[in-house]
Short mmCIF file of C-alpha atoms in Angstrom, two decimals:
data_model
loop_
_atom_site.label_atom_id
_atom_site.label_comp_id
_atom_site.label_asym_id
_atom_site.label_seq_id
_atom_site.Cartn_x
_atom_site.Cartn_y
_atom_site.Cartn_z
CA MET R 1 -16.84 84.64 8.09
CA SER R 2 -19.79 86.94 8.12
CA THR R 3 -24.04 86.10 8.63
CA TYR R 4 -26.40 86.24 5.61
CA PRO R 5 -29.14 88.73 6.34
CA ILE R 6 -32.77 86.81 7.91
CA ASP R 7 -35.60 87.83 6.67
CA GLU R 8 -38.86 85.85 6.23
CA ARG R 9 -37.36 84.10 3.18
CA ASN R 10 -34.48 82.01 5.07
CA LYS R 11 -35.55 82.44 8.62
CA VAL R 12 -35.82 78.63 10.19
CA LYS R 13 -39.06 78.52 11.68
CA ARG R 14 -39.37 75.16 12.39
CA ILE R 15 -37.14 74.21 15.12
CA PRO R 16 -35.13 77.30 14.99
CA LYS R 17 -32.06 76.09 17.47
CA ARG R 18 -31.98 73.85 13.65
CA GLY R 19 -30.98 77.06 11.66
CA HIS R 20 -27.57 78.71 10.79
CA TYR R 21 -26.64 81.89 8.94
CA ASP R 22 -23.26 81.69 9.25
CA LYS R 23 -21.46 81.74 5.97
CA LYS R 24 -18.68 79.10 7.55
CA THR R 25 -21.63 76.19 8.26
CA VAL R 26 -23.10 77.13 4.59
CA TYR R 27 -19.74 76.87 2.86
CA GLU R 28 -18.89 73.52 4.56
CA ILE R 29 -22.35 71.69 3.66
CA LEU R 30 -22.38 73.24 -0.09
CA ASP R 31 -18.74 72.39 -0.16
CA ALA R 32 -19.03 69.31 0.92
CA ALA R 33 -21.81 67.79 -1.98
CA PHE R 34 -21.94 69.05 -5.72
CA LEU R 35 -25.35 67.79 -7.24
CA CYS R 36 -28.27 70.47 -5.80
CA HIS R 37 -32.03 70.29 -6.54
CA LEU R 38 -32.59 73.75 -8.55
CA GLY R 39 -36.11 75.43 -7.99
CA PHE R 40 -37.56 77.93 -10.28
CA THR R 41 -40.99 79.07 -11.38
CA HIS R 42 -42.06 79.03 -15.16
CA HIS R 43 -45.87 80.13 -15.88
CA ASP R 44 -47.13 79.91 -12.32
CA GLN R 45 -45.59 75.93 -11.31
CA PRO R 46 -42.62 74.78 -10.01
CA PHE R 47 -39.47 73.05 -11.25
CA VAL R 48 -37.25 71.40 -9.16
CA ILE R 49 -34.50 69.78 -11.27
CA PRO R 50 -31.33 67.63 -10.04
CA THR R 51 -27.85 69.44 -11.41
CA SER R 52 -24.70 69.83 -10.79
CA TYR R 53 -22.81 73.06 -9.11
CA GLY R 54 -19.67 74.91 -8.31
CA ARG R 55 -19.46 77.76 -5.33
CA GLU R 56 -16.64 80.18 -5.43
CA GLY R 57 -17.05 82.52 -2.32
CA ASP R 58 -20.92 83.40 -2.56
CA LYS R 59 -21.02 83.23 -5.97
CA ILE R 60 -22.73 79.94 -7.49
CA TYR R 61 -21.72 78.33 -10.94
CA LEU R 62 -24.35 75.77 -12.84
CA HIS R 63 -24.37 74.54 -16.90
CA GLY R 64 -26.20 72.86 -18.70
CA ALA R 65 -27.01 72.36 -22.57
CA THR R 66 -27.83 75.91 -25.11
CA THR R 67 -31.00 73.38 -25.39
CA SER R 68 -31.79 73.15 -21.55
CA ARG R 69 -35.28 74.12 -20.57
CA MET R 70 -33.74 74.82 -17.28
CA MET R 71 -31.40 77.39 -19.07
CA ILE R 72 -33.33 79.27 -20.93
CA ASN R 73 -35.68 79.73 -18.54
CA LEU R 74 -32.84 80.64 -15.99
CA GLU R 75 -31.15 83.05 -18.32
CA LYS R 76 -33.81 85.55 -18.16
CA GLY R 77 -33.25 86.14 -14.41
CA LEU R 78 -35.13 84.31 -12.43
CA PRO R 79 -35.27 83.64 -8.40
CA VAL R 80 -33.89 80.30 -7.98
CA CYS R 81 -33.92 78.27 -4.89
CA LEU R 82 -31.07 75.67 -4.79
CA THR R 83 -30.82 73.40 -1.83
CA VAL R 84 -28.46 70.89 -1.29
CA THR R 85 -29.08 67.63 1.52
CA HIS R 86 -26.79 65.15 2.98
CA LEU R 87 -28.85 62.69 4.41
CA ASP R 88 -26.63 61.89 7.43
CA GLY R 89 -28.70 58.88 9.38
CA LEU R 90 -32.10 57.79 10.59
CA VAL R 91 -32.97 58.77 14.12
CA LEU R 92 -35.49 55.84 15.36
CA ALA R 93 -37.57 56.86 17.98
CA ARG R 94 -39.50 55.13 20.46
CA SER R 95 -42.57 57.08 19.23
CA ALA R 96 -43.33 57.13 15.47
CA PHE R 97 -43.77 60.96 16.07
CA HIS R 98 -40.34 61.26 17.62
CA HIS R 99 -38.93 60.01 14.12
CA SER R 100 -36.56 62.35 12.57
CA MET R 101 -33.16 62.37 10.01
CA ASN R 102 -29.93 63.51 10.83
CA TYR R 103 -29.28 65.80 8.35
CA ARG R 104 -26.89 69.05 6.90
CA SER R 105 -29.07 70.95 4.59
CA VAL R 106 -28.78 74.64 2.90
CA ALA R 107 -31.12 76.49 0.77
CA CYS R 108 -29.40 79.54 -0.57
CA PHE R 109 -32.00 82.26 -2.23
CA GLY R 110 -30.59 84.05 -5.47
CA THR R 111 -31.27 85.32 -9.13
CA ALA R 112 -29.46 83.63 -11.99
CA TYR R 113 -27.85 85.52 -14.99
CA LYS R 114 -25.54 83.90 -17.67
CA ILE R 115 -22.25 84.19 -18.36
CA GLU R 116 -19.45 84.16 -20.70
CA GLY R 117 -16.20 84.70 -21.75
CA GLU R 118 -12.98 83.75 -19.47
CA GLU R 119 -15.66 84.14 -16.39
CA LYS R 120 -17.37 81.53 -18.17
CA LEU R 121 -14.60 79.40 -18.42
CA HIS R 122 -13.39 79.52 -14.96
CA ALA R 123 -16.74 78.74 -13.97
CA LEU R 124 -16.71 75.50 -15.48
CA LYS R 125 -13.48 74.53 -14.01
CA VAL R 126 -14.92 75.81 -11.05
CA ILE R 127 -17.74 73.27 -11.19
CA SER R 128 -15.55 70.75 -12.55
CA ASP R 129 -13.48 71.23 -9.14
CA GLN R 130 -16.27 70.75 -7.39
CA ILE R 131 -17.00 67.29 -8.35
CA LEU R 132 -13.50 66.16 -8.85
CA LYS R 133 -10.33 67.69 -7.64
CA ASP R 134 -8.24 67.44 -10.42
CA ARG R 135 -10.07 66.55 -13.13
CA TRP R 136 -10.59 69.31 -15.28
CA GLU R 137 -6.56 69.43 -15.56
CA GLU R 138 -6.41 65.83 -16.65
CA SER R 139 -9.26 66.18 -19.52
CA ARG R 140 -9.33 67.33 -22.52
CA GLN R 141 -10.02 70.93 -22.35
CA PRO R 142 -13.40 72.80 -24.12
CA LEU R 143 -13.76 73.27 -27.93
CA PRO R 144 -15.05 76.42 -28.73
CA LYS R 145 -17.94 74.23 -30.52
CA GLU R 146 -18.58 73.06 -27.05
CA LEU R 147 -18.59 76.08 -24.66
CA LYS R 148 -21.10 77.67 -27.46
CA ALA R 149 -23.20 74.68 -26.57
CA THR R 150 -23.26 74.85 -22.90
CA THR R 151 -25.07 77.81 -20.92
CA VAL R 152 -23.24 78.55 -17.55
CA LEU R 153 -25.22 80.51 -15.28
CA CYS R 154 -24.14 82.03 -11.98
CA PHE R 155 -25.72 83.53 -9.27
CA THR R 156 -24.61 85.67 -5.73
CA ILE R 157 -26.31 83.97 -2.62
CA ASP R 158 -28.18 86.71 -1.49
CA GLN R 159 -29.70 84.68 1.48
CA ALA R 160 -29.20 81.27 2.89
CA SER R 161 -30.20 79.20 5.63
CA ALA R 162 -28.29 75.78 6.75
CA LYS R 163 -30.77 72.92 8.77
CA ILE R 164 -28.80 70.98 10.83
CA ARG R 165 -29.84 68.21 12.72
CA THR R 166 -27.64 65.47 14.83
CA GLY R 167 -27.58 63.02 17.82
CA PRO R 168 -29.70 60.63 19.43
CA PRO R 169 -33.57 60.49 19.34
CA GLY R 170 -35.30 62.89 21.59
CA ASP R 171 -38.60 61.05 23.03
CA ASP R 172 -41.25 61.80 25.89
CA LYS R 173 -40.22 61.11 29.40
CA PRO R 174 -42.61 58.17 29.93
CA ASP R 175 -41.91 56.62 26.65
CA TYR R 176 -37.96 55.34 27.70
CA ALA R 177 -39.46 53.22 29.77
CA LEU R 178 -40.68 51.31 26.63
CA PRO R 179 -39.01 48.06 25.52
CA ILE R 180 -38.87 49.60 22.25
CA TRP R 181 -35.11 49.70 20.58
CA ALA R 182 -34.60 53.63 19.78
CA GLY R 183 -31.22 55.16 18.02
CA VAL R 184 -29.76 56.51 15.19
CA VAL R 185 -28.85 54.21 11.98
CA PRO R 186 -26.01 56.22 10.05
CA CYS R 187 -26.20 56.61 6.17
CA THR R 188 -23.06 57.74 4.06
CA GLN R 189 -22.91 57.79 0.25
CA VAL R 190 -19.87 55.99 -0.45
CA TRP R 191 -17.74 55.55 -3.81
CA GLY R 192 -17.13 52.15 -5.37
CA THR R 193 -14.48 50.87 -7.12
CA PRO R 194 -13.81 52.88 -10.65
CA GLU R 195 -14.89 50.61 -13.80
CA ALA R 196 -12.97 51.70 -16.83
CA ASP R 197 -14.25 52.39 -20.19
CA PRO R 198 -14.47 49.59 -21.94
CA LEU R 199 -13.04 51.20 -24.70
CA LEU R 200 -9.79 51.97 -22.89
CA ALA R 201 -6.42 51.51 -24.60
CA ASP R 202 -4.66 49.59 -22.95
CA GLY R 203 -2.07 50.98 -20.40
CA ILE R 204 -3.89 53.90 -19.66
CA GLU R 205 -3.87 54.25 -15.71
CA MET R 206 -6.22 56.22 -13.40
CA GLY R 207 -5.07 59.93 -12.97
CA LYS R 208 -4.31 61.34 -9.93
CA SER R 209 -8.36 62.28 -9.35
CA VAL R 210 -10.02 58.96 -9.38
CA LYS R 211 -7.37 57.52 -7.61
CA ALA R 212 -8.29 60.19 -4.33
CA LEU R 213 -11.70 58.88 -4.35
CA MET R 214 -10.43 55.55 -3.34
CA LYS R 215 -8.54 56.41 -0.43
CA MET F 1 -49.38 49.69 -16.05
CA SER F 2 -50.56 52.62 -17.70
CA THR F 3 -48.07 56.07 -18.88
CA TYR F 4 -48.51 59.95 -17.44
CA PRO F 5 -49.73 61.79 -20.31
CA ILE F 6 -46.69 64.41 -21.73
CA ASP F 7 -46.64 67.41 -22.40
CA GLU F 8 -44.91 71.21 -22.26
CA ARG F 9 -44.65 70.53 -18.47
CA ASN F 10 -43.25 67.15 -17.28
CA LYS F 11 -41.20 66.39 -21.42
CA VAL F 12 -37.54 65.20 -21.45
CA LYS F 13 -36.43 67.90 -24.13
CA ARG F 14 -32.59 67.73 -23.66
CA ILE F 15 -31.23 64.07 -24.52
CA PRO F 16 -34.70 62.71 -24.58
CA LYS F 17 -33.57 58.91 -25.22
CA ARG F 18 -33.15 59.41 -21.36
CA GLY F 19 -37.03 60.21 -20.34
CA HIS F 20 -39.61 57.59 -19.41
CA TYR F 21 -43.23 58.42 -18.41
CA ASP F 22 -44.26 54.22 -17.74
CA LYS F 23 -45.72 54.42 -14.00
CA LYS F 24 -43.55 50.99 -13.88
CA THR F 25 -40.17 53.34 -13.90
CA VAL F 26 -41.57 56.49 -12.30
CA TYR F 27 -42.86 53.91 -9.25
CA GLU F 28 -39.60 52.47 -9.50
CA ILE F 29 -37.49 55.16 -8.62
CA LEU F 30 -39.99 56.87 -6.07
CA ASP F 31 -39.86 53.83 -3.61
CA ALA F 32 -36.10 52.93 -4.10
CA ALA F 33 -36.20 56.29 -2.39
CA PHE F 34 -37.61 58.23 1.04
CA LEU F 35 -36.21 61.57 0.94
CA CYS F 36 -37.35 64.29 -1.67
CA HIS F 37 -36.68 67.98 -2.65
CA LEU F 38 -40.10 69.36 -2.68
CA GLY F 39 -40.65 72.79 -4.70
CA PHE F 40 -43.58 75.29 -4.64
CA THR F 41 -43.39 78.82 -4.82
CA HIS F 42 -44.61 81.51 -2.37
CA HIS F 43 -45.11 85.56 -3.54
CA ASP F 44 -43.47 84.64 -6.72
CA GLN F 45 -40.05 83.28 -4.95
CA PRO F 46 -38.92 79.42 -5.29
CA PHE F 47 -38.64 77.13 -2.43
CA VAL F 48 -36.93 73.83 -2.73
CA ILE F 49 -37.24 71.95 0.79
CA PRO F 50 -36.14 68.50 1.39
CA THR F 51 -38.27 65.72 2.91
CA SER F 52 -39.57 62.58 3.66
CA TYR F 53 -42.49 61.03 1.41
CA GLY F 54 -44.47 57.99 1.17
CA ARG F 55 -46.18 56.58 -1.98
CA GLU F 56 -49.39 54.64 -2.84
CA GLY F 57 -50.40 54.26 -6.27
CA ASP F 58 -50.63 57.65 -7.63
CA LYS F 59 -51.14 59.28 -4.19
CA ILE F 60 -47.89 60.84 -2.64
CA TYR F 61 -48.36 61.90 1.27
CA LEU F 62 -46.35 64.02 2.83
CA HIS F 63 -46.38 65.52 6.65
CA GLY F 64 -44.70 67.73 8.92
CA ALA F 65 -45.36 69.75 12.23
CA THR F 66 -48.83 71.83 11.66
CA THR F 67 -46.47 74.74 12.19
CA SER F 68 -44.44 74.81 9.22
CA ARG F 69 -44.47 77.05 6.78
CA MET F 70 -44.36 74.68 4.39
CA MET F 71 -47.20 72.85 5.34
CA ILE F 72 -49.22 76.16 5.64
CA ASN F 73 -48.39 77.20 2.61
CA LEU F 74 -49.15 74.00 0.89
CA GLU F 75 -52.22 73.04 2.25
CA LYS F 76 -53.98 76.18 0.63
CA GLY F 77 -53.51 73.53 -2.65
CA LEU F 78 -50.28 74.83 -4.07
CA PRO F 79 -48.96 73.44 -7.27
CA VAL F 80 -45.83 71.30 -6.17
CA CYS F 81 -42.93 69.66 -8.08
CA LEU F 82 -41.74 66.79 -6.14
CA THR F 83 -38.08 65.44 -6.98
CA VAL F 84 -36.27 62.20 -6.53
CA THR F 85 -32.70 61.80 -7.68
CA HIS F 86 -30.32 58.94 -7.03
CA LEU F 87 -26.85 59.22 -7.89
CA ASP F 88 -25.22 55.82 -9.64
CA GLY F 89 -21.96 57.45 -10.69
CA LEU F 90 -19.23 60.11 -11.70
CA VAL F 91 -18.94 59.50 -15.52
CA LEU F 92 -15.48 60.26 -16.29
CA ALA F 93 -14.87 61.05 -20.46
CA ARG F 94 -12.02 61.80 -21.80
CA SER F 95 -13.30 65.51 -22.53
CA ALA F 96 -14.20 67.71 -19.92
CA PHE F 97 -17.75 68.65 -21.62
CA HIS F 98 -18.84 64.93 -22.05
CA HIS F 99 -18.36 64.31 -18.05
CA SER F 100 -21.51 63.45 -16.94
CA MET F 101 -23.22 61.12 -14.00
CA ASN F 102 -25.53 58.64 -13.87
CA TYR F 103 -28.63 58.82 -12.09
CA ARG F 104 -32.20 57.90 -11.98
CA SER F 105 -34.44 60.88 -11.18
CA VAL F 106 -38.06 61.59 -11.50
CA ALA F 107 -40.06 64.74 -11.03
CA CYS F 108 -43.94 64.98 -10.23
CA PHE F 109 -46.61 67.19 -10.48
CA GLY F 110 -49.70 67.36 -8.14
CA THR F 111 -51.70 69.92 -6.42
CA ALA F 112 -50.95 69.30 -2.83
CA TYR F 113 -54.24 69.50 -0.35
CA LYS F 114 -54.62 68.52 3.51
CA ILE F 115 -56.20 65.14 4.26
CA GLU F 116 -57.72 64.35 8.16
CA GLY F 117 -58.94 61.43 9.75
CA GLU F 118 -58.06 57.79 8.87
CA GLU F 119 -56.88 58.45 5.25
CA LYS F 120 -54.42 60.74 7.39
CA LEU F 121 -53.55 57.95 10.16
CA HIS F 122 -53.20 55.83 7.47
CA ALA F 123 -50.55 58.16 5.22
CA LEU F 124 -48.45 58.39 8.22
CA LYS F 125 -48.32 54.65 8.00
CA VAL F 126 -47.82 54.50 4.61
CA ILE F 127 -44.36 57.14 4.72
CA SER F 128 -42.88 55.07 7.64
CA ASP F 129 -43.23 52.42 5.36
CA GLN F 130 -41.40 54.29 3.11
CA ILE F 131 -38.61 55.23 5.24
CA LEU F 132 -37.95 51.42 6.99
CA LYS F 133 -40.63 48.87 6.76
CA ASP F 134 -42.20 47.44 10.03
CA ARG F 135 -40.83 50.38 11.92
CA TRP F 136 -44.48 51.73 12.51
CA GLU F 137 -45.19 48.76 14.05
CA GLU F 138 -42.58 48.55 16.02
CA SER F 139 -43.21 52.24 17.73
CA ARG F 140 -45.80 53.84 20.10
CA GLN F 141 -48.70 54.76 17.97
CA PRO F 142 -49.37 58.54 17.19
CA LEU F 143 -51.47 60.32 20.32
CA PRO F 144 -54.57 62.09 19.87
CA LYS F 145 -52.33 65.84 20.54
CA GLU F 146 -49.73 64.37 17.77
CA LEU F 147 -51.65 63.79 15.71
CA LYS F 148 -53.04 67.23 15.88
CA ALA F 149 -49.52 69.08 16.04
CA THR F 150 -48.84 67.24 12.11
CA THR F 151 -50.10 68.20 8.80
CA VAL F 152 -50.38 65.58 6.72
CA LEU F 153 -50.55 66.34 2.49
CA CYS F 154 -51.82 64.90 -0.31
CA PHE F 155 -51.10 65.11 -4.30
CA THR F 156 -52.01 62.62 -7.00
CA ILE F 157 -49.53 62.48 -9.30
CA ASP F 158 -50.88 64.24 -12.29
CA GLN F 159 -47.94 63.93 -13.88
CA ALA F 160 -44.54 62.19 -13.82
CA SER F 161 -41.20 62.19 -15.71
CA ALA F 162 -38.11 59.76 -15.19
CA LYS F 163 -34.54 60.53 -16.06
CA ILE F 164 -31.55 57.47 -16.16
CA ARG F 165 -28.49 57.51 -17.43
CA THR F 166 -26.93 54.40 -17.38
CA GLY F 167 -23.57 53.00 -18.86
CA PRO F 168 -19.59 54.73 -19.54
CA PRO F 169 -18.75 58.12 -21.24
CA GLY F 170 -20.07 58.88 -24.90
CA ASP F 171 -16.63 60.39 -26.37
CA ASP F 172 -16.08 62.10 -29.51
CA LYS F 173 -14.50 59.54 -31.59
CA PRO F 174 -11.22 61.34 -32.09
CA ASP F 175 -10.50 61.54 -28.18
CA TYR F 176 -10.65 57.87 -27.87
CA ALA F 177 -7.23 57.77 -28.80
CA LEU F 178 -6.09 60.22 -25.76
CA PRO F 179 -4.00 58.91 -22.75
CA ILE F 180 -6.84 59.74 -20.57
CA TRP F 181 -8.48 57.12 -18.08
CA ALA F 182 -11.80 57.24 -18.93
CA GLY F 183 -15.07 55.38 -17.02
CA VAL F 184 -17.47 55.47 -14.06
CA VAL F 185 -16.72 55.40 -10.69
CA PRO F 186 -20.19 54.40 -8.89
CA CYS F 187 -21.92 55.91 -6.19
CA THR F 188 -24.49 54.03 -3.58
CA GLN F 189 -25.94 55.06 -0.25
CA VAL F 190 -25.10 52.49 2.49
CA TRP F 191 -26.00 52.31 6.08
CA GLY F 192 -23.57 52.04 8.97
CA THR F 193 -24.01 50.18 12.08
CA PRO F 194 -27.01 51.32 14.43
CA GLU F 195 -26.49 53.24 17.38
CA ALA F 196 -27.91 52.55 20.14
CA ASP F 197 -29.56 55.67 21.79
CA PRO F 198 -27.29 56.18 24.70
CA LEU F 199 -30.38 56.53 27.05
CA LEU F 200 -31.58 53.09 25.91
CA ALA F 201 -32.01 50.67 28.68
CA ASP F 202 -30.55 47.24 29.03
CA GLY F 203 -32.07 43.96 27.15
CA ILE F 204 -33.43 45.71 24.46
CA GLU F 205 -33.11 44.29 21.09
CA MET F 206 -32.67 46.00 17.57
CA GLY F 207 -36.35 45.10 16.13
CA LYS F 208 -37.08 43.33 12.65
CA SER F 209 -36.86 47.11 11.31
CA VAL F 210 -33.32 47.68 11.73
CA LYS F 211 -31.93 43.95 11.75
CA ALA F 212 -33.28 44.63 7.59
CA LEU F 213 -31.23 47.27 7.64
CA MET F 214 -28.20 45.55 8.12
CA LYS F 215 -28.40 42.56 5.51
#
């Protein structure tokens, strides 16, 4: 699989060995999440909004209410930066200076535009699948008025960079002799026990989608 | 405690009842995290970078390598948007349309500037405390050359808004009769068992800071 073009915009300058530009790595990090932080600029003011997304090839789909400020701004065709971060652990070094985190992150760059019709419905399924596979098929499908109330945006990833840190702390040589505990405290996101809607009618079983989360 | 001024920049327009502007709510959400997504604009291009932070009153401290692009850009005094998001659960409705997430998020606005001297060292402790209380005192303190290699920025939260969703899905009335499971799947971030540095000398116990994570 190919690699994204590298220039000033996406080059990892600080600790370059942590930078990756191949699509395989970028896709893996994007596909392991469904919540991103989306950045755009409006009247010289940056905004960063948490939102869900779906990836298909180099296309990223985003959705929101037609009335949402983010959607109204972005459908005009603004440059965006979409960032996804997995925190994998705290890296505790002997020196305060060498403390770090283990993480996998991706920043993607592109220009969002609004999509309609069949592609819009398809994009909503892609977003739903990214959040929870099989849930789309289990759900009551969108009505025309619901589609009308929803804006769906797409952007092609023009450029991206991934940044990954793994492994134990790296202290300065003399500090290894210090009597200070050092290591990594792993961090993960876990699903709890599903809580049925208090208004759920009796005898309705959880779908395949929810059961898969409990494995 | 007081409330942030509200205007076009920080007003929660979409589902206004989820918006909060009081400092107590904003601080609670900020204090429950240490990783933010920081947005700034450079040559009309938005960038969103995951980074750690520390809060003290209305001041947010950020740090990074002197050579980091983010630091070089921000120390010039750029407007920033700092966003923190806690994902608390997937909200599974009967209709695809009413699917949602439970979350607590904050977006803070301000203008970063570089700090030096005593405030710089203090800020580094504030950031360290936010990540892991007591770790600063356990660690080997920064050397002059390490401080020189680190840029520390500060910004005052001029405005902020919090957005919170809790509770079960809200479906359209007729959909409650559908035989589709609905509810919330809670989501939390958990710490795993600390992994000692393979180079850790024998007989060094974990500090108070690490032990507190394991409770």
